[in-house]
Amino acid sequence: MTTAPRPFRGRLSRAVEVQEAVKDIILRRRLAAGDPLPTESELIEELGISRNSVREALKALQAVGIVDIRHGFGMFVGRMSLTGLVDELAFHGRITMQDGRNDLGHLIEIREILETGLVQRLIDRHQEADLSPVDVVMEQMEAEALVGDVSPDTDRLFHDVLYRPLGNPLVGQLLGAFWDVYHQLRDNLGSPDESPADVVRRHRDIHAAVAAGDKAAAIAAVHAHFEGVRNRLRRLDDPPQPGAPAQPSP
């Protein structure tokens, strides 16, 4: 027997009420990501509201990834995505750079704290973790460094593969979101201080420490990994004064 939809709550705006009603349908029917949703006409009839109200609610839910509208195919429960978060963080990161502040530095700090905890959790389980896929990524990274820069995709793949044995899909999504924000803003940071060989060495140090089960070395390697980004952020906070001699590259 189908449970009746919850009544609208008067304290919410009409637009939010309709969105909550659609979410309630998803929950009551135990729909999962990718499952088809009722058609627009069915929602109008079930909720007793206008077509415009339904369309506005669906557009709002689509924007946050709860609903996936595929024109010509129908509507489906959306798969979790942090795209909206990435766009918002990147946009506000640009604003704070213009204002002389730098939210990107705070984001990098959060990611560093997260990865410091993740490598320790990974070491706790390292005997059962298969790190051979990380070896493959390291070989690819070293090959790229010999002929030019390490590609952003390879760098990102290293972190994704490294933490995969933890079996937590949110880890990859959160790190990926941080990564996407950084790479949208990295052109505002100036040239990197690290050589391709430095990039390889710092990733290799993380891998080696995890493989050896050495938490202290792993934590130090993660901190060193983020040092290049911190140096670029410091240059934004302390721009060279007019007429000052250029600082030598490290």
XYZ file of C-alpha atoms in Angstrom:
250
model
C 0.000 0.000 0.000
C 1.336 3.400 -1.000
C 1.845 5.828 1.852
C 0.237 9.228 1.324
C 2.663 12.107 0.770
C 3.398 14.284 3.774
C 1.397 17.523 3.868
C 3.178 20.705 2.938
C 4.655 22.578 5.884
C 3.430 26.145 6.016
C 6.726 27.587 7.258
C 8.477 26.672 4.005
C 8.200 28.704 0.827
C 6.097 27.184 -1.927
C 9.168 26.431 -4.050
C 10.909 24.610 -1.199
C 7.701 22.731 -0.314
C 7.511 21.273 -3.813
C 11.180 20.269 -3.733
C 10.646 18.563 -0.367
C 7.605 16.765 -1.731
C 9.611 15.350 -4.665
C 12.392 14.245 -2.300
C 9.763 12.643 -0.068
C 8.491 10.605 -3.031
C 12.034 9.347 -3.682
C 12.437 8.302 -0.041
C 8.991 6.743 0.410
C 9.374 4.646 -2.730
C 12.939 3.699 -1.769
C 14.256 4.844 -5.125
C 18.008 4.592 -5.675
C 20.384 6.592 -7.858
C 19.540 5.954 -11.502
C 15.957 4.807 -10.844
C 13.246 6.483 -12.949
C 11.093 9.145 -11.345
C 7.387 9.767 -11.952
C 6.705 11.803 -15.052
C 5.971 15.496 -14.849
C 2.250 14.834 -15.379
C 2.223 12.178 -12.652
C 3.881 14.577 -10.207
C 1.325 17.276 -11.032
C -1.513 14.867 -10.317
C 0.013 13.347 -7.172
C 1.054 16.635 -5.604
C -1.895 18.677 -6.811
C 0.233 21.598 -7.973
C 0.808 23.493 -11.200
C 3.112 22.454 -14.010
C 5.258 25.552 -13.498
C 5.760 24.731 -9.811
C 6.822 21.175 -10.657
C 9.239 22.350 -13.346
C 10.811 24.936 -11.049
C 11.249 22.325 -8.320
C 12.781 19.819 -10.721
C 15.233 22.401 -12.070
C 16.312 23.280 -8.520
C 16.773 19.602 -7.632
C 18.669 19.016 -10.854
C 21.064 21.832 -9.950
C 22.069 20.031 -6.730
C 22.224 16.586 -8.330
C 19.148 15.039 -6.708
C 17.285 14.785 -10.003
C 18.784 13.875 -13.373
C 16.698 15.120 -16.309
C 17.582 13.397 -19.573
C 15.665 15.033 -22.390
C 13.997 12.411 -24.544
C 14.455 9.706 -21.908
C 12.798 10.934 -18.720
C 13.727 11.871 -15.192
C 15.828 9.804 -12.831
C 17.168 9.947 -9.309
C 20.532 11.679 -9.611
C 23.864 10.235 -8.637
C 25.812 12.068 -5.970
C 27.944 14.808 -7.428
C 29.950 17.605 -5.842
C 29.977 19.708 -9.010
C 27.877 22.440 -7.412
C 30.241 22.603 -4.438
C 33.260 22.795 -6.737
C 31.819 25.655 -8.766
C 30.830 27.607 -5.651
C 34.199 27.147 -3.939
C 36.100 28.081 -7.096
C 33.989 31.192 -7.641
C 34.375 32.394 -4.057
C 38.063 31.564 -4.254
C 38.402 34.021 -7.127
C 36.456 36.665 -5.202
C 38.669 36.334 -2.122
C 41.799 36.617 -4.279
C 40.506 39.925 -5.594
C 39.829 41.101 -2.029
C 43.344 40.259 -0.879
C 42.184 37.175 1.008
C 42.725 33.601 -0.071
C 40.165 30.920 0.692
C 42.135 28.520 -1.498
C 44.733 28.350 1.264
C 42.041 27.244 3.715
C 40.861 24.604 1.278
C 44.400 23.285 0.797
C 44.787 23.139 4.583
C 41.611 21.039 4.884
C 42.774 18.669 2.166
C 46.180 18.307 3.841
C 44.531 17.489 7.182
C 42.266 14.972 5.440
C 45.125 13.231 3.654
C 47.237 13.156 6.806
C 44.474 11.183 8.484
C 43.889 8.984 5.438
C 47.500 7.799 5.158
C 47.432 6.765 8.808
C 44.188 4.854 8.308
C 45.684 3.247 5.227
C 48.777 2.169 7.173
C 46.548 0.581 9.819
C 45.233 -1.603 7.015
C 48.343 -1.741 4.821
C 48.898 -5.480 5.273
C 45.600 -6.203 3.570
C 45.779 -3.313 1.093
C 46.891 -3.981 -2.477
C 49.206 -1.106 -3.405
C 50.311 -2.567 -6.738
C 48.022 -0.187 -8.713
C 49.953 2.690 -7.120
C 53.187 1.223 -8.549
C 51.660 1.449 -12.019
C 50.718 5.112 -11.511
C 54.210 5.887 -10.185
C 55.758 4.358 -13.314
C 53.509 6.537 -15.458
C 54.402 9.622 -13.397
C 58.141 8.928 -13.714
C 57.842 8.426 -17.484
C 56.018 11.755 -17.855
C 58.619 13.561 -15.720
C 61.407 12.384 -18.031
C 59.886 14.130 -21.052
C 58.084 17.105 -19.466
C 55.611 17.902 -16.713
C 53.634 15.357 -14.731
C 50.084 15.621 -16.033
C 47.356 16.761 -13.614
C 45.372 13.617 -14.446
C 48.240 11.363 -13.376
C 48.775 13.351 -10.182
C 45.087 13.072 -9.347
C 45.035 9.359 -10.200
C 47.817 8.711 -7.684
C 45.703 9.969 -4.774
C 42.580 8.227 -6.024
C 44.318 4.853 -6.365
C 46.301 5.217 -3.132
C 43.215 5.515 -0.930
C 41.025 3.101 -2.871
C 41.798 0.185 -0.514
C 39.972 2.073 2.252
C 36.749 1.208 0.453
C 35.182 4.621 1.107
C 33.771 6.100 -2.132
C 33.332 9.518 -0.511
C 37.085 9.847 -0.094
C 37.652 9.910 -3.841
C 34.779 12.301 -4.402
C 35.888 14.765 -1.729
C 39.520 14.723 -2.811
C 38.368 15.063 -6.408
C 36.273 18.108 -5.484
C 39.240 19.757 -3.755
C 41.381 18.890 -6.754
C 38.923 20.415 -9.219
C 38.744 23.676 -7.252
C 42.523 23.932 -7.083
C 42.938 23.305 -10.791
C 40.328 25.898 -11.667
C 42.334 28.447 -9.667
C 45.914 27.304 -10.184
C 46.557 29.731 -13.063
C 46.036 32.541 -10.548
C 48.888 31.221 -8.399
C 51.791 31.776 -10.750
C 54.381 29.242 -11.869
C 55.062 26.223 -9.660
C 58.322 26.066 -7.735
C 58.722 22.311 -8.079
C 60.372 20.501 -10.947
C 58.739 17.368 -12.414
C 61.396 15.325 -10.595
C 60.364 16.961 -7.296
C 56.733 16.076 -7.959
C 57.664 12.439 -8.566
C 59.897 12.288 -5.491
C 57.226 13.638 -3.158
C 54.631 11.177 -4.393
C 57.141 8.338 -4.181
C 57.893 9.298 -0.563
C 54.205 9.017 0.351
C 53.912 5.641 -1.372
C 57.087 4.299 0.222
C 56.063 5.380 3.729
C 52.635 3.756 3.391
C 54.161 0.559 2.010
C 56.637 0.476 4.926
C 53.888 1.120 7.477
C 55.740 4.177 8.801
C 53.147 6.671 10.022
C 55.626 9.387 10.976
C 57.276 9.247 7.557
C 53.890 9.211 5.814
C 52.699 12.304 7.698
C 55.952 14.113 6.897
C 55.665 13.112 3.229
C 52.097 14.438 3.001
C 53.165 17.768 4.546
C 56.084 17.979 2.090
C 53.716 17.209 -0.793
C 51.720 20.353 -0.047
C 54.752 22.577 0.494
C 54.901 23.610 -3.172
C 51.303 24.815 -3.079
C 51.908 26.670 0.184
C 54.897 28.445 -1.355
C 52.739 29.643 -4.254
C 50.062 30.829 -1.833
C 52.662 32.726 0.206
C 53.743 34.555 -2.947
C 50.185 35.836 -3.274
C 50.214 37.065 0.325
C 53.665 38.691 -0.005
C 54.047 40.053 -3.547
C 57.505 41.424 -4.403
C 57.939 45.154 -3.826
C 58.631 47.392 -6.840
C 62.357 47.486 -7.538
C 63.121 44.584 -5.199
C 65.579 41.998 -6.550
C 64.074 38.771 -7.737
C 64.354 35.857 -5.339
C 66.256 32.822 -6.585
C 64.271 29.719 -7.365
C 64.526 26.976 -4.754
